[in-house]
Amino acid sequence: MEQPITQVQKKTVLSGIQPTSRLTLGNYLGALKNFVAMQEDYDSYYMVADMHAITVRQNASELRKRSIEILALYMACGLDPEKSTLFIQSHVPEHAMLNWLMCCNTYMGELSRMTQFKDKSAKHADNINAGLFTYPVLMACDILLYQANYIPVGADQKQHVELTRDIAERFNKAYGDTFTIPEPFIPKVGARIMSLQDPTSKMSKSDPNPNGYISMLDEPEVIVKKLKRAVTDSEGEITPNPERAGVYNLLSIYSACLGKTIEETAAEFAGENYGTLKTRTADAVVSMLEPIQAEYKRLLSEKDYLGEVIRNGADKARARAVKTVRKAYHKVGFDSYKL
């Protein structure tokens, strides 16, 4: 008698990006490109983290607009709402509902050690609000709500996953097994793209110098200009040396666009000058982003379809999130039968 085939449960991954401005080339090559690949093998939840965005004052209508645009850009990059759960964070109230429980299980000392709080406090000295201090707890809730196994992060975000693990383990010890303990997942493939003007710093959408980053929606001529102005050095030789940050960054961008290794790219440019490297890197970036930009514009014109995706994503996310909140509320003594 044949044994029935059992379906292997996929591990869950979750990630999100704030809708504070347009996404950069670094966001795509370092994260979104990997998200697309991961949706084939994981139960994937990708959110637009609009609740995190309001630690800095936002214009309400602009925040709504950008949230929808980011979700459309997710899809334009290849995230499929049939394969991944795509949703806007504030559309799932369970994020806020779990937050209070987790705040009561997080210590002030833990939050005061978070490096991003120190960085953001320095940048927004006129608005050091409580949310800026406690937002790592909300980030932990984002992860724990969906019982995520893995969190795709860069090395600079590992601290948040470590805090999430500490909070989850503390809650589980106090109240019994409730949350999956997540692990950071740093993809083997995923370029760390640096600023074009300060290649010792990560490319960031918050960079005050617009020549330091390439937006995913920049026009081709803008991309070409920015890459022509990219910082290199005075050595003149193209080699894969990380200590020569400007040249190495251009090689990284070119390699990631074409799916090559840094060494392969450096060999390809042997004997060439920096002008050639910049020109061909610009060509590679434009070729990669053009179809994404075209699909993004198409999706924004399909308002009914986009609205349906947003609603369905929120419903699907809530179906998973409410189970976790119901369980956690019951553990601490709250009535959860109405959830």
Coordinates of C-alpha atoms in Angstrom, one line a residue, residues 7-203:
Q7 CA 3.4 18.3 2.0
V8 CA 6.4 19.9 3.7
Q9 CA 5.4 23.1 5.5
K10 CA 7.4 26.0 4.2
K11 CA 9.3 28.2 6.6
T12 CA 8.0 31.7 7.0
V13 CA 10.0 34.9 6.2
L14 CA 9.0 38.5 6.8
S15 CA 10.4 41.8 5.8
G16 CA 9.3 45.4 5.3
I17 CA 10.3 48.7 4.0
Q18 CA 9.2 52.2 5.2
P19 CA 7.4 54.4 2.6
T20 CA 9.3 57.5 3.6
S21 CA 10.7 58.1 0.1
R22 CA 11.4 56.3 -3.2
L23 CA 13.4 53.1 -3.0
T24 CA 16.9 53.1 -4.2
L25 CA 19.1 50.8 -6.4
G26 CA 20.6 49.6 -3.1
N27 CA 17.1 48.5 -1.8
Y28 CA 16.6 46.5 -5.0
L29 CA 20.0 44.8 -5.4
G30 CA 20.5 44.3 -1.6
A31 CA 17.0 43.2 -0.7
L32 CA 14.1 43.2 -3.1
K33 CA 15.9 41.0 -5.7
N34 CA 16.4 38.4 -3.0
F35 CA 12.8 38.7 -1.8
V36 CA 11.6 37.7 -5.3
A37 CA 13.8 34.6 -5.3
M38 CA 12.8 33.7 -1.8
Q39 CA 9.0 33.7 -2.5
E40 CA 9.5 30.4 -4.4
D41 CA 10.8 28.5 -1.3
Y42 CA 9.3 30.3 1.7
D43 CA 5.9 31.4 3.0
S44 CA 6.7 35.0 2.4
Y45 CA 5.2 38.1 4.1
Y46 CA 6.3 41.5 2.7
M47 CA 4.8 44.6 4.2
V48 CA 5.0 48.4 3.7
A49 CA 6.0 49.6 7.1
D50 CA 3.9 52.8 7.3
M51 CA 3.4 52.6 11.1
H52 CA 7.2 52.8 11.6
A53 CA 7.3 55.9 9.3
I54 CA 5.4 58.1 11.7
T55 CA 8.2 58.3 14.3
V56 CA 9.1 61.3 12.0
R57 CA 6.2 63.7 11.1
Q58 CA 4.5 62.7 7.9
N59 CA 2.0 64.4 5.6
A60 CA -1.1 62.0 5.8
S61 CA -2.1 62.1 2.1
E62 CA 1.6 61.7 1.0
L63 CA 2.0 58.7 3.4
R64 CA -1.0 57.0 2.0
K65 CA 0.1 57.7 -1.6
R66 CA 3.7 56.4 -1.0
S67 CA 2.5 53.3 0.8
I68 CA 0.5 52.3 -2.3
E69 CA 3.4 53.2 -4.6
I70 CA 5.8 51.1 -2.6
L71 CA 3.5 48.1 -2.8
A72 CA 3.2 48.6 -6.5
L73 CA 6.9 48.7 -6.8
Y74 CA 7.2 45.4 -4.8
M75 CA 5.0 43.9 -7.5
A76 CA 6.9 45.5 -10.4
C77 CA 10.1 44.0 -9.1
G78 CA 8.5 40.5 -9.3
L79 CA 6.8 39.9 -5.9
D80 CA 3.7 38.0 -6.8
P81 CA 0.5 38.4 -4.6
E82 CA -0.3 34.8 -5.5
K83 CA 3.0 33.6 -4.0
S84 CA 3.7 36.2 -1.3
T85 CA 1.4 38.0 1.2
L86 CA 1.8 41.7 0.3
F87 CA 0.2 44.2 2.7
I88 CA 0.4 47.6 4.3
Q89 CA 1.2 47.4 8.0
S90 CA -1.4 49.7 9.4
H91 CA -4.2 47.7 7.6
V92 CA -3.5 44.9 10.1
P93 CA -4.4 46.3 13.6
E94 CA -2.9 43.3 15.3
H95 CA 0.5 44.9 15.0
A96 CA -0.6 47.6 17.4
M97 CA -2.5 45.2 19.6
L98 CA 0.5 43.0 20.2
N99 CA 2.8 46.0 20.7
W100 CA 1.5 46.8 24.2
L101 CA 2.1 43.2 25.4
M102 CA 5.6 43.2 24.0
C103 CA 6.4 46.7 25.5
C104 CA 5.6 45.2 28.9
N105 CA 8.1 42.5 28.2
T106 CA 11.0 44.7 27.0
Y107 CA 13.5 46.5 29.2
M108 CA 14.5 50.2 29.0
G109 CA 18.1 49.2 29.0
E110 CA 17.6 47.0 25.9
L111 CA 16.0 49.9 23.9
S112 CA 18.6 52.4 25.0
R113 CA 21.3 50.3 23.5
M114 CA 19.7 50.2 20.0
T115 CA 22.1 52.0 17.6
Q116 CA 19.4 53.3 15.3
F117 CA 17.7 55.1 18.2
K118 CA 20.9 57.0 18.8
D119 CA 21.3 57.8 15.0
K120 CA 17.7 58.9 14.6
S121 CA 17.8 61.0 17.7
A122 CA 20.8 62.9 16.4
K123 CA 19.0 63.5 13.0
H124 CA 15.7 64.5 14.6
A125 CA 16.7 66.3 17.8
D126 CA 13.5 68.4 17.7
N127 CA 11.3 65.3 17.8
I128 CA 12.7 62.6 20.0
N129 CA 9.4 61.0 20.8
A130 CA 8.5 57.8 22.7
G131 CA 7.8 56.0 19.4
L132 CA 11.3 56.6 18.3
F133 CA 12.5 54.9 21.4
T134 CA 10.1 52.0 21.4
Y135 CA 9.8 51.3 17.6
P136 CA 12.1 48.2 17.9
V137 CA 9.3 46.6 20.0
L138 CA 6.9 47.2 17.1
M139 CA 9.5 45.7 14.8
A140 CA 9.6 42.7 17.0
C141 CA 5.8 42.4 16.9
D142 CA 5.9 42.6 13.1
I143 CA 8.1 39.5 13.2
L144 CA 6.4 37.6 16.0
L145 CA 2.8 38.1 14.7
Y146 CA 3.5 35.8 11.7
Q147 CA 5.6 33.3 13.6
A148 CA 8.4 34.1 11.2
N149 CA 11.4 31.7 11.1
Y150 CA 13.7 33.9 9.1
I151 CA 14.2 37.6 8.7
P152 CA 16.2 38.7 5.7
V153 CA 18.4 41.5 7.0
G154 CA 21.7 43.2 6.3
A155 CA 24.5 43.0 8.9
D156 CA 23.4 46.4 10.3
Q157 CA 19.9 45.1 11.1
K158 CA 20.9 42.0 13.1
Q159 CA 20.6 43.9 16.4
H160 CA 16.8 44.1 15.8
V161 CA 16.5 40.4 15.3
E162 CA 18.5 39.7 18.4
L163 CA 16.2 42.0 20.4
T164 CA 13.2 40.2 19.0
R165 CA 14.6 36.8 20.0
D166 CA 15.2 38.1 23.5
I167 CA 11.7 39.4 23.9
A168 CA 10.1 36.2 22.5
E169 CA 12.2 34.0 24.7
R170 CA 11.3 36.1 27.7
F171 CA 7.6 35.9 26.9
N172 CA 7.7 32.2 26.2
K173 CA 9.5 31.6 29.5
A174 CA 7.0 33.6 31.5
Y175 CA 3.8 32.5 29.8
G176 CA 4.5 29.3 28.0
D177 CA 5.3 28.5 24.4
T178 CA 3.7 31.3 22.3
F179 CA 6.2 32.6 19.7
T180 CA 8.6 31.1 17.2
I181 CA 12.1 32.3 17.8
P182 CA 13.3 33.9 14.6
E183 CA 16.7 33.8 13.0
P184 CA 18.4 36.5 10.9
F185 CA 18.8 35.4 7.3
I186 CA 21.6 37.1 5.4
P187 CA 21.3 36.0 1.8
K188 CA 24.5 34.7 0.1
V189 CA 23.6 36.7 -2.9
G190 CA 22.8 40.3 -2.2
A191 CA 25.1 43.3 -3.0
R192 CA 25.8 45.9 -0.3
I193 CA 25.5 49.0 -2.5
M194 CA 27.2 52.1 -1.2
S195 CA 26.7 55.9 -1.7
L196 CA 28.0 57.1 -5.1
Q197 CA 29.4 60.2 -3.3
D198 CA 30.6 58.6 -0.1
P199 CA 31.3 55.0 -0.9
T200 CA 32.2 54.3 2.8
S201 CA 28.5 54.7 3.6
K202 CA 25.5 52.6 2.6
M203 CA 23.4 54.0 -0.3

